[in-house]
Amino acid sequence: MMNTESHNIEFKESWRDEYLKWICGFANAQGGTLFVGIKDNGEICGVQDAKKLMEDIPNKVRDMLGILVEANLKEEHEKQYLEIVTEVYPYPISFRGKYYQRSGATNQELKGAALDRFMLRKQGKTWDSTPVPYLKTEDLDNATFDLFRKYAKRSERMEDADLMDDNHGLLEKLRLYEGNYLKRAAALLFHPDPERYVTGAFVKVGFFREGMDLVYQDEVHGNLFQQIVKLMDLLCTKYMKAIITYEGIHRIETLPIPREALREALLNACINKDYAEPSPIQIRVWENKLEIVNGGVLPDGWTVKTLLSSHRSYPYNPDIANTFFRSGEIEAWGRGIERIIMACKNDGFSTPEFRYDASGIWTIFKYEYPERATTQKTTQKTTQKTTQNLTEQQQAMLSFLKEHPEATRKEISENLPNITENGVKYNLSRLQELGLLERVGGRKQGFWRIVE
């Protein structure tokens, strides 16, 4: 009994010429072994004319695919079977004009955007490094160049002399030229309307209620630097509720996601999106979670587990990633996911969830309703800092209202020594500003609630 099939092992009971596509798939992926004479469950059934097949199969592979394979005759329990070993090839291999690639335990024909990605990778190129005819330096946005220079000067990841060069020279320093042509990366990073060259190069944001009911939505356009700025402002002011509290006289706004983690997640999505796919990045916001859906593709053999562990930097769009690195917006050592997780942990938030499926790479931030989450994180800190600075009258008023929440100003004044109604009015307002007291309901029917 053999081990089960995997990403580099395939079992066949007998030989058919159509199985050449499996060998093609191995050659275009990471290599692999095709066993002939073994059932799907790993049981050895043997094969007829094994010695003849051992000669015929390599010849057919050479004639039909143009590559060489190693054929080995095996025997177990008096049953003969074949082991066909295929190495990975550095250039594209086709079978009858079609390209196949092993993915997991299946063999897939490559078409459309997947075929484009495969062909570029085999040529040592990436999607964002492809040249764009008719795109000129003067078509790009001067304000974005100024923003980049500001960021890069602060990060100290470029020489001052390079930053003082004109836009053409700066693009050359960033390696955004391919011969005489600007690359696609230049359009996405610096053009005011990159959608003229790249369909779907924008972000859709929607707020949903449970049951997938869309309440309202926005679209964020412009180049990638502009998109990040707009998205941070839009999400932090319109789509997520910031709870207002006070520490002393200072006003504190607390979001359900750390800004650093959110920014890093947005950068990851924009840098690693597969822009050959025309669908935009989607951000879906609910009362208790935020999802970023990026139509990206992980490197061959990578899983979410790879992303969550220590791994080398392997950006899907390396030219875009390099420019963001020079600006100081990202790190270059494959630490994007780690930085998101650490930003959440350091601020006491729950760790986000990461998922990878046919729709792309998902980053999911889950949080409690903002009122509850913020109260838990801020009350203890606020109370510790403010109660130390309360006057004896204010402390006495809190103690009295804890026992008598429906008390009026007159009743508070009558029950506490040396304080007038005007003094009660002032101190009630002060305690509310400090976030230690709040009024629930109106003047006649309401009551005071101590914030604990």
CSV table of C-alpha atoms in Angstrom, one decimal:
chain,number,residue,atom,x,y,z
A,1,MET,CA,0.0,0.0,0.0
A,2,MET,CA,1.4,3.4,-1.0
A,3,ASN,CA,0.8,6.8,0.6
A,4,THR,CA,-2.2,8.8,-0.7
A,5,GLU,CA,-2.1,11.2,-3.6
A,6,SER,CA,-0.7,14.7,-2.9
A,7,HIS,CA,0.5,17.8,-4.7
A,8,ASN,CA,3.4,15.9,-6.2
A,9,ILE,CA,2.1,12.3,-6.4
A,10,GLU,CA,-0.5,10.8,-8.7
A,11,PHE,CA,-1.8,7.2,-9.0
A,12,LYS,CA,-3.1,5.6,-12.2
A,13,GLU,CA,-4.2,1.9,-12.5
A,14,SER,CA,-3.2,1.7,-16.2
A,15,TRP,CA,-1.6,4.0,-18.8
A,16,ARG,CA,-3.4,6.2,-21.2
A,17,ASP,CA,-1.8,8.8,-23.4
A,18,GLU,CA,-4.1,11.5,-22.0
A,19,TYR,CA,-2.1,11.1,-18.8
A,20,LEU,CA,0.6,13.1,-20.4
A,21,LYS,CA,-1.3,16.2,-19.2
A,22,TRP,CA,-0.5,15.1,-15.6
A,23,ILE,CA,3.2,15.0,-16.4
A,24,CYS,CA,2.8,18.4,-18.1
A,25,GLY,CA,1.2,19.7,-14.9
A,26,PHE,CA,4.1,18.4,-12.7
A,27,ALA,CA,6.7,20.0,-15.0
A,28,ASN,CA,4.9,23.4,-14.8
A,29,ALA,CA,4.5,23.3,-11.0
A,30,GLN,CA,7.0,21.8,-8.6
A,31,GLY,CA,7.7,18.5,-10.2
A,32,GLY,CA,6.2,15.2,-9.1
A,33,THR,CA,5.8,11.4,-9.6
A,34,LEU,CA,3.2,9.5,-11.6
A,35,PHE,CA,2.8,5.9,-10.5
A,36,VAL,CA,1.2,3.5,-13.1
A,37,GLY,CA,-0.3,0.3,-11.7
A,38,ILE,CA,-1.6,1.7,-8.4
A,39,LYS,CA,-5.2,2.5,-7.5
A,40,ASP,CA,-6.4,5.8,-6.1
A,41,ASN,CA,-6.4,4.4,-2.5
A,42,GLY,CA,-2.7,3.5,-2.8
A,43,GLU,CA,-3.3,-0.3,-3.4
A,44,ILE,CA,-0.8,-1.8,-5.8
A,45,CYS,CA,-2.7,-3.6,-8.6
A,46,GLY,CA,0.2,-3.9,-11.1
A,47,VAL,CA,0.3,-3.1,-14.8
A,48,GLN,CA,0.6,-5.3,-17.9
A,49,ASP,CA,3.6,-4.9,-20.3
A,50,ALA,CA,5.5,-2.9,-17.6
A,51,LYS,CA,8.9,-3.2,-19.4
A,52,LYS,CA,7.5,-2.0,-22.7
A,53,LEU,CA,5.7,0.9,-21.1
A,54,MET,CA,9.0,1.9,-19.3
A,55,GLU,CA,10.4,2.5,-22.8
A,56,ASP,CA,7.3,3.9,-24.5
A,57,ILE,CA,6.3,6.5,-21.9
A,58,PRO,CA,9.6,8.5,-21.9
A,59,ASN,CA,9.6,8.5,-25.7
A,60,LYS,CA,6.0,9.9,-25.8
A,61,VAL,CA,6.8,12.5,-23.2
A,62,ARG,CA,9.8,13.6,-25.3
A,63,ASP,CA,7.8,13.7,-28.5
A,64,MET,CA,4.6,15.3,-27.2
A,65,LEU,CA,6.0,17.6,-24.4
A,66,GLY,CA,9.6,18.1,-25.4
A,67,ILE,CA,11.0,17.2,-22.0
A,68,LEU,CA,12.7,14.2,-20.4
A,69,VAL,CA,11.4,12.1,-17.5
A,70,GLU,CA,12.9,9.2,-15.5
A,71,ALA,CA,11.0,5.9,-15.7
A,72,ASN,CA,11.7,3.2,-13.1
A,73,LEU,CA,10.3,-0.3,-12.9
A,74,LYS,CA,9.1,-1.3,-9.4
A,75,GLU,CA,7.9,-4.6,-8.0
A,76,GLU,CA,6.1,-5.5,-4.8
A,77,HIS,CA,4.2,-8.7,-4.0
A,78,GLU,CA,5.0,-10.0,-7.5
A,79,LYS,CA,3.2,-7.0,-9.0
A,80,GLN,CA,5.1,-4.7,-11.3
A,81,TYR,CA,4.3,-1.0,-11.5
A,82,LEU,CA,6.0,2.1,-12.9
A,83,GLU,CA,7.4,5.2,-11.3
A,84,ILE,CA,7.6,8.2,-13.7
A,85,VAL,CA,9.6,11.0,-12.1
A,86,THR,CA,9.2,14.6,-13.6
A,87,GLU,CA,11.4,17.5,-12.6
A,88,VAL,CA,10.2,21.1,-12.5
A,89,TYR,CA,11.0,23.0,-15.8
A,90,PRO,CA,12.1,26.6,-15.9
A,91,TYR,CA,10.1,27.4,-19.0
A,92,PRO,CA,6.4,26.7,-19.9
A,93,ILE,CA,5.5,23.2,-21.1
A,94,SER,CA,2.4,22.6,-23.2
A,95,PHE,CA,0.5,19.4,-24.2
A,96,ARG,CA,-1.4,19.7,-27.5
A,97,GLY,CA,-1.3,23.5,-27.3
A,98,LYS,CA,-2.7,23.7,-23.7
A,99,TYR,CA,-0.9,24.4,-20.5
A,100,TYR,CA,-1.6,22.4,-17.3
A,101,GLN,CA,-0.3,22.9,-13.8
A,102,ARG,CA,-0.5,20.7,-10.7
A,103,SER,CA,-2.4,22.5,-7.9
A,104,GLY,CA,-2.9,20.5,-4.7
A,105,ALA,CA,-4.0,17.0,-5.7
A,106,THR,CA,-5.6,18.1,-9.0
A,107,ASN,CA,-4.4,18.9,-12.4
A,108,GLN,CA,-5.8,22.2,-13.9
A,109,GLU,CA,-5.7,23.7,-17.3
A,110,LEU,CA,-4.5,27.2,-17.2
A,111,LYS,CA,-6.6,29.9,-18.8
A,112,GLY,CA,-7.1,33.6,-18.8
A,113,ALA,CA,-5.5,35.5,-15.9
A,114,ALA,CA,-4.0,32.3,-14.4
A,115,LEU,CA,-2.3,31.5,-17.7
A,116,ASP,CA,-1.0,35.1,-17.9
A,117,ARG,CA,0.4,34.8,-14.4
A,118,PHE,CA,2.1,31.5,-15.2
A,119,MET,CA,3.7,32.7,-18.4
A,120,LEU,CA,5.0,35.9,-16.8
A,121,ARG,CA,6.5,33.9,-13.8
A,122,LYS,CA,8.2,31.4,-16.1
A,123,GLN,CA,9.8,34.4,-17.9
A,124,GLY,CA,11.1,35.8,-14.6
A,125,LYS,CA,8.6,38.7,-14.8
A,126,THR,CA,5.7,39.9,-12.7
A,127,TRP,CA,2.4,41.6,-13.7
A,128,ASP,CA,3.4,45.0,-12.3
A,129,SER,CA,6.7,45.0,-14.2
A,130,THR,CA,5.1,44.8,-17.7
A,131,PRO,CA,5.6,47.9,-19.8
A,132,VAL,CA,2.7,50.2,-20.7
A,133,PRO,CA,2.8,51.9,-24.2
A,134,TYR,CA,1.7,55.5,-24.4
A,135,LEU,CA,2.1,56.2,-20.7
A,136,LYS,CA,4.4,59.2,-20.2
A,137,THR,CA,6.0,60.8,-17.1
A,138,GLU,CA,4.1,64.0,-17.7
A,139,ASP,CA,0.8,62.1,-17.4
A,140,LEU,CA,1.5,61.3,-13.8
A,141,ASP,CA,0.4,63.2,-10.7
A,142,ASN,CA,2.8,65.8,-9.4
A,143,ALA,CA,1.1,65.9,-6.0
A,144,THR,CA,1.6,62.2,-5.5
A,145,PHE,CA,5.3,62.6,-6.4
A,146,ASP,CA,5.5,65.4,-3.7
A,147,LEU,CA,3.8,63.1,-1.2
A,148,PHE,CA,6.2,60.3,-2.0
A,149,ARG,CA,9.2,62.6,-1.6
A,150,LYS,CA,7.9,63.7,1.8
A,151,TYR,CA,7.4,60.1,3.0
A,152,ALA,CA,10.8,58.9,1.6
A,153,LYS,CA,12.7,61.8,3.2
A,154,ARG,CA,11.2,60.9,6.5
A,155,SER,CA,12.0,57.2,6.1
A,156,GLU,CA,15.6,57.9,5.0
A,157,ARG,CA,15.4,55.0,2.6
A,158,MET,CA,16.5,57.1,-0.4
A,159,GLU,CA,19.4,59.5,-0.9
A,160,ASP,CA,18.5,63.2,-0.7
A,161,ALA,CA,20.1,63.7,-4.1
A,162,ASP,CA,17.7,61.1,-5.7
A,163,LEU,CA,14.7,62.8,-4.1
A,164,MET,CA,15.8,66.1,-5.5
A,165,ASP,CA,15.9,64.7,-9.0
A,166,ASP,CA,13.0,65.4,-11.4
A,167,ASN,CA,10.1,62.9,-11.7
A,168,HIS,CA,11.7,61.0,-14.6
A,169,GLY,CA,14.9,60.5,-12.7
A,170,LEU,CA,13.0,59.5,-9.6
A,171,LEU,CA,11.1,56.9,-11.6
A,172,GLU,CA,14.4,55.5,-12.9
A,173,LYS,CA,15.8,55.3,-9.4
A,174,LEU,CA,12.7,53.3,-8.4
A,175,ARG,CA,13.2,51.0,-11.4
A,176,LEU,CA,9.8,51.8,-12.8
A,177,TYR,CA,11.0,51.9,-16.4
A,178,GLU,CA,11.3,48.8,-18.7
A,179,GLY,CA,13.5,50.2,-21.5
A,180,ASN,CA,11.8,53.3,-22.8
A,181,TYR,CA,8.4,52.4,-21.3
A,182,LEU,CA,7.0,53.0,-17.9
A,183,LYS,CA,5.8,49.9,-16.1
A,184,ARG,CA,2.3,49.1,-14.9
A,185,ALA,CA,3.5,49.8,-11.4
A,186,ALA,CA,4.1,53.4,-12.3
A,187,ALA,CA,0.5,53.8,-13.5
A,188,LEU,CA,-0.9,52.3,-10.3
A,189,LEU,CA,1.4,54.3,-8.0
A,190,PHE,CA,1.5,57.8,-9.6
A,191,HIS,CA,-1.2,58.2,-12.2
A,192,PRO,CA,-4.2,60.3,-11.1
A,193,ASP,CA,-6.6,57.8,-12.8
A,194,PRO,CA,-4.9,54.4,-13.1
A,195,GLU,CA,-8.1,52.7,-14.2
A,196,ARG,CA,-7.4,54.1,-17.7
A,197,TYR,CA,-4.8,51.4,-17.8
A,198,VAL,CA,-5.9,48.8,-15.2
A,199,THR,CA,-9.5,47.8,-14.9
A,200,GLY,CA,-10.7,47.3,-11.4
A,201,ALA,CA,-7.9,49.3,-9.7
A,202,PHE,CA,-10.2,50.8,-7.1
A,203,VAL,CA,-11.7,49.8,-3.7
A,204,LYS,CA,-15.4,49.2,-2.9
A,205,VAL,CA,-16.5,49.8,0.7
A,206,GLY,CA,-19.9,48.8,2.0
A,207,PHE,CA,-21.7,48.8,5.4
A,208,PHE,CA,-23.9,45.8,6.0
A,209,ARG,CA,-26.5,44.6,8.5
A,210,GLU,CA,-26.8,41.0,9.5
A,211,GLY,CA,-28.2,39.0,6.6
A,212,MET,CA,-26.0,40.8,4.0
A,213,ASP,CA,-28.3,43.8,3.7
A,214,LEU,CA,-26.3,46.7,2.2
A,215,VAL,CA,-27.0,49.9,4.1
A,216,TYR,CA,-24.6,52.3,2.2
A,217,GLN,CA,-21.5,52.1,0.1
A,218,ASP,CA,-18.6,54.1,-1.4
A,219,GLU,CA,-15.9,53.7,-4.0
A,220,VAL,CA,-12.4,54.9,-3.6
A,221,HIS,CA,-10.5,55.8,-6.8
A,222,GLY,CA,-7.1,57.3,-7.6
A,223,ASN,CA,-3.6,55.9,-7.4
A,224,LEU,CA,-2.5,53.6,-4.5
A,225,PHE,CA,-1.0,56.3,-2.4
A,226,GLN,CA,-4.2,58.3,-2.7
A,227,GLN,CA,-6.3,55.3,-2.0
A,228,ILE,CA,-4.6,54.5,1.3
A,229,VAL,CA,-5.1,58.1,2.5
A,230,LYS,CA,-8.8,58.2,1.5
A,231,LEU,CA,-9.5,54.7,2.9
A,232,MET,CA,-8.1,55.5,6.3
A,233,ASP,CA,-10.1,58.7,6.5
A,234,LEU,CA,-13.3,57.1,5.2
A,235,LEU,CA,-13.2,54.0,7.4
A,236,CYS,CA,-12.2,55.9,10.6
A,237,THR,CA,-14.8,58.6,10.3
A,238,LYS,CA,-17.8,57.1,8.5
A,239,TYR,CA,-17.7,53.3,8.7
A,240,MET,CA,-16.4,52.6,12.2
A,241,LYS,CA,-17.8,54.2,15.4
A,242,ALA,CA,-15.2,56.0,17.6
A,243,ILE,CA,-16.3,56.2,21.2
A,244,ILE,CA,-15.5,59.6,22.9
A,245,THR,CA,-14.2,59.5,26.4
A,246,TYR,CA,-12.1,61.9,28.5
A,247,GLU,CA,-8.9,61.5,30.5
A,248,GLY,CA,-8.8,64.7,32.6
A,249,ILE,CA,-9.6,67.5,30.2
A,250,HIS,CA,-8.3,65.5,27.2
A,251,ARG,CA,-10.8,64.1,24.6
A,252,ILE,CA,-10.0,60.5,23.6
A,253,GLU,CA,-11.4,58.7,20.5
A,254,THR,CA,-11.1,55.0,20.5
A,255,LEU,CA,-11.7,52.9,17.3
A,256,PRO,CA,-12.5,49.1,17.4
A,257,ILE,CA,-9.4,48.4,15.3
A,258,PRO,CA,-5.9,49.9,16.0
A,259,ARG,CA,-5.1,52.4,13.2
A,260,GLU,CA,-1.7,50.9,12.7
A,261,ALA,CA,-3.2,47.4,12.1
A,262,LEU,CA,-5.9,48.8,9.8
A,263,ARG,CA,-3.3,50.8,7.7
A,264,GLU,CA,-1.0,47.8,7.4
A,265,ALA,CA,-3.9,45.5,6.3
A,266,LEU,CA,-4.9,48.1,3.6
A,267,LEU,CA,-1.3,48.3,2.4
A,268,ASN,CA,-1.0,44.5,2.2
A,269,ALA,CA,-4.2,44.3,0.2
A,270,CYS,CA,-3.2,47.1,-2.3
A,271,ILE,CA,0.3,45.8,-2.8
A,272,ASN,CA,-0.5,42.1,-3.2
A,273,LYS,CA,-3.7,42.3,-5.2
A,274,ASP,CA,-3.8,40.4,-8.5
A,275,TYR,CA,-4.6,43.4,-10.8
A,276,ALA,CA,-5.0,41.1,-13.8
A,277,GLU,CA,-8.4,40.3,-12.2
A,278,PRO,CA,-10.9,43.1,-13.0
A,279,SER,CA,-12.7,43.0,-9.7
A,280,PRO,CA,-11.8,45.6,-7.1
A,281,ILE,CA,-10.7,45.1,-3.5
A,282,GLN,CA,-13.8,44.9,-1.3
A,283,ILE,CA,-14.1,46.1,2.3
A,284,ARG,CA,-17.2,44.9,4.1
A,285,VAL,CA,-18.1,46.5,7.4
A,286,TRP,CA,-20.6,45.3,10.0
A,287,GLU,CA,-21.3,46.5,13.5
A,288,ASN,CA,-19.0,43.8,14.9
A,289,LYS,CA,-16.4,43.1,12.2
A,290,LEU,CA,-14.5,44.4,9.2
A,291,GLU,CA,-13.5,42.2,6.2
A,292,ILE,CA,-10.9,43.1,3.6
A,293,VAL,CA,-11.2,40.8,0.5
A,294,ASN,CA,-8.2,41.1,-1.8
A,295,GLY,CA,-8.2,39.1,-5.0
A,296,GLY,CA,-4.6,38.1,-4.5
A,297,VAL,CA,-2.8,34.8,-5.2
A,298,LEU,CA,-0.3,33.2,-2.8
A,299,PRO,CA,3.0,31.8,-4.1
A,300,ASP,CA,3.0,28.2,-5.1
A,301,GLY,CA,2.9,25.9,-2.1
A,302,TRP,CA,2.0,28.7,0.3
A,303,THR,CA,-1.0,28.6,2.7
A,304,VAL,CA,-2.4,30.8,5.4
A,305,LYS,CA,-0.1,28.9,7.8
A,306,THR,CA,2.9,30.1,5.8
A,307,LEU,CA,1.7,33.7,6.2
A,308,LEU,CA,1.3,33.3,9.9
A,309,SER,CA,4.7,31.8,10.4
A,310,SER,CA,8.1,33.4,9.8
A,311,HIS,CA,8.6,33.6,6.0
A,312,ARG,CA,10.6,35.4,3.4
A,313,SER,CA,9.3,38.5,1.7
A,314,TYR,CA,7.6,37.5,-1.5
A,315,PRO,CA,5.3,40.4,-2.7
A,316,TYR,CA,3.0,39.6,-5.6
A,317,ASN,CA,3.8,43.0,-7.1
A,318,PRO,CA,7.5,43.6,-6.2
A,319,ASP,CA,7.9,46.9,-8.0
A,320,ILE,CA,4.9,48.3,-6.2
A,321,ALA,CA,6.2,46.9,-2.9
A,322,ASN,CA,9.6,48.4,-3.4
A,323,THR,CA,8.2,51.9,-3.9
A,324,PHE,CA,6.1,51.6,-0.8
A,325,PHE,CA,9.2,50.3,1.1
A,326,ARG,CA,11.2,53.3,-0.1
A,327,SER,CA,8.5,55.6,1.1
A,328,GLY,CA,8.7,54.0,4.6
A,329,GLU,CA,5.1,52.8,4.4
A,330,ILE,CA,6.0,49.0,4.7
A,331,GLU,CA,8.7,46.7,5.8
A,332,ALA,CA,10.5,44.5,3.2
A,333,TRP,CA,11.0,41.4,5.2
A,334,GLY,CA,7.6,39.6,5.0
A,335,ARG,CA,6.4,41.0,8.3
A,336,GLY,CA,3.1,42.6,7.2
A,337,ILE,CA,0.9,39.9,8.8
A,338,GLU,CA,3.1,39.9,11.9
A,339,ARG,CA,2.8,43.7,12.2
A,340,ILE,CA,-1.0,43.5,12.0
A,341,ILE,CA,-1.2,40.9,14.7
A,342,MET,CA,1.3,42.7,17.0
A,343,ALA,CA,-0.5,46.0,16.6
A,344,CYS,CA,-3.8,44.3,17.8
A,345,LYS,CA,-2.1,42.5,20.7
A,346,ASN,CA,-0.2,45.6,21.9
A,347,ASP,CA,-3.5,47.6,22.1
A,348,GLY,CA,-5.5,44.8,23.7
A,349,PHE,CA,-7.5,43.9,20.7
A,350,SER,CA,-8.3,40.4,19.5
A,351,THR,CA,-6.1,38.8,16.8
A,352,PRO,CA,-7.6,39.1,13.3
A,353,GLU,CA,-8.5,36.1,11.2
A,354,PHE,CA,-6.8,35.3,7.8
A,355,ARG,CA,-8.3,33.1,5.1
A,356,TYR,CA,-7.4,32.1,1.6
A,357,ASP,CA,-9.9,30.7,-0.9
A,358,ALA,CA,-11.0,31.0,-4.6
A,359,SER,CA,-12.1,34.6,-4.0
A,360,GLY,CA,-8.7,35.7,-2.7
A,361,ILE,CA,-7.0,36.6,0.6
A,362,TRP,CA,-9.3,37.6,3.5
A,363,THR,CA,-8.3,39.7,6.5
A,364,ILE,CA,-11.1,39.7,9.1
A,365,PHE,CA,-11.1,42.0,12.2
A,366,LYS,CA,-13.7,41.0,14.7
A,367,TYR,CA,-14.7,43.2,17.6
A,368,GLU,CA,-17.4,43.8,20.1
A,369,TYR,CA,-19.9,46.6,19.7
A,370,PRO,CA,-17.9,49.8,20.0
A,371,GLU,CA,-19.7,50.9,23.2
A,372,ARG,CA,-18.9,47.7,25.0
A,373,ALA,CA,-15.4,47.3,23.7
A,374,THR,CA,-14.3,50.8,24.5
A,375,THR,CA,-15.8,50.8,27.9
A,376,GLN,CA,-13.8,47.8,28.8
A,377,LYS,CA,-10.6,49.2,27.6
A,378,THR,CA,-10.9,52.8,28.8
A,379,THR,CA,-13.0,52.8,32.0
A,380,GLN,CA,-10.3,51.4,34.2
A,381,LYS,CA,-7.6,53.7,32.8
A,382,THR,CA,-9.9,56.7,33.0
A,383,THR,CA,-11.0,56.0,36.6
A,384,GLN,CA,-7.5,55.4,37.9
A,385,LYS,CA,-6.2,58.7,36.4
A,386,THR,CA,-9.2,60.9,37.2
A,387,THR,CA,-10.4,59.8,40.7
A,388,GLN,CA,-7.0,60.7,42.1
A,389,ASN,CA,-7.7,64.4,41.1
A,390,LEU,CA,-11.3,64.7,42.3
A,391,THR,CA,-12.2,67.1,45.1
A,392,GLU,CA,-13.7,65.8,48.3
A,393,GLN,CA,-17.1,67.2,47.2
A,394,GLN,CA,-16.9,65.4,43.9
A,395,GLN,CA,-16.0,62.1,45.5
A,396,ALA,CA,-18.8,62.6,48.0
A,397,MET,CA,-21.3,63.3,45.2
A,398,LEU,CA,-20.3,60.1,43.4
A,399,SER,CA,-20.8,58.0,46.5
A,400,PHE,CA,-24.2,59.7,47.2
A,401,LEU,CA,-25.4,59.2,43.6
A,402,LYS,CA,-24.3,55.6,43.6
A,403,GLU,CA,-26.8,55.0,46.4
A,404,HIS,CA,-29.4,57.6,45.2
A,405,PRO,CA,-29.2,57.7,41.4
A,406,GLU,CA,-32.6,59.6,41.0
A,407,ALA,CA,-31.5,62.5,43.4
A,408,THR,CA,-32.1,66.1,42.2
A,409,ARG,CA,-29.6,68.9,42.6
A,410,LYS,CA,-31.5,70.2,45.5
A,411,GLU,CA,-31.5,66.8,47.3
A,412,ILE,CA,-27.7,66.4,46.7
A,413,SER,CA,-27.1,69.9,48.1
A,414,GLU,CA,-29.3,69.2,51.2
A,415,ASN,CA,-27.6,65.8,51.9
A,416,LEU,CA,-23.9,66.9,51.4
A,417,PRO,CA,-22.2,69.5,53.6
A,418,ASN,CA,-20.9,72.9,52.4
A,419,ILE,CA,-22.2,72.7,48.8
A,420,THR,CA,-24.8,74.9,47.1
A,421,GLU,CA,-27.1,73.9,44.3
A,422,ASN,CA,-24.9,76.0,41.9
A,423,GLY,CA,-21.9,74.0,43.2
A,424,VAL,CA,-23.7,70.8,42.6
A,425,LYS,CA,-24.5,71.9,39.1
A,426,TYR,CA,-20.9,72.7,38.3
A,427,ASN,CA,-19.5,69.4,39.8
A,428,LEU,CA,-22.1,67.3,38.0
A,429,SER,CA,-21.0,68.9,34.7
A,430,ARG,CA,-17.3,68.3,35.6
A,431,LEU,CA,-17.9,64.6,36.5
A,432,GLN,CA,-19.6,64.1,33.1
A,433,GLU,CA,-16.7,65.7,31.3
A,434,LEU,CA,-14.3,63.3,33.1
A,435,GLY,CA,-16.4,60.4,31.9
A,436,LEU,CA,-17.3,59.3,35.5
A,437,LEU,CA,-20.9,60.1,35.4
A,438,GLU,CA,-23.7,60.2,32.8
A,439,ARG,CA,-27.3,61.2,32.7
A,440,VAL,CA,-29.8,58.7,31.5
A,441,GLY,CA,-33.2,60.1,30.5
A,442,GLY,CA,-34.7,63.6,31.0
A,443,ARG,CA,-34.5,66.0,34.0
A,444,LYS,CA,-37.8,64.7,35.6
A,445,GLN,CA,-37.8,61.0,34.7
A,446,GLY,CA,-34.1,60.3,34.3
A,447,PHE,CA,-31.4,59.2,36.7
A,448,TRP,CA,-27.6,59.4,37.2
A,449,ARG,CA,-25.4,56.4,36.2
A,450,ILE,CA,-21.9,56.0,37.6
A,451,VAL,CA,-19.5,54.8,34.9
A,452,GLU,CA,-17.5,51.9,36.3
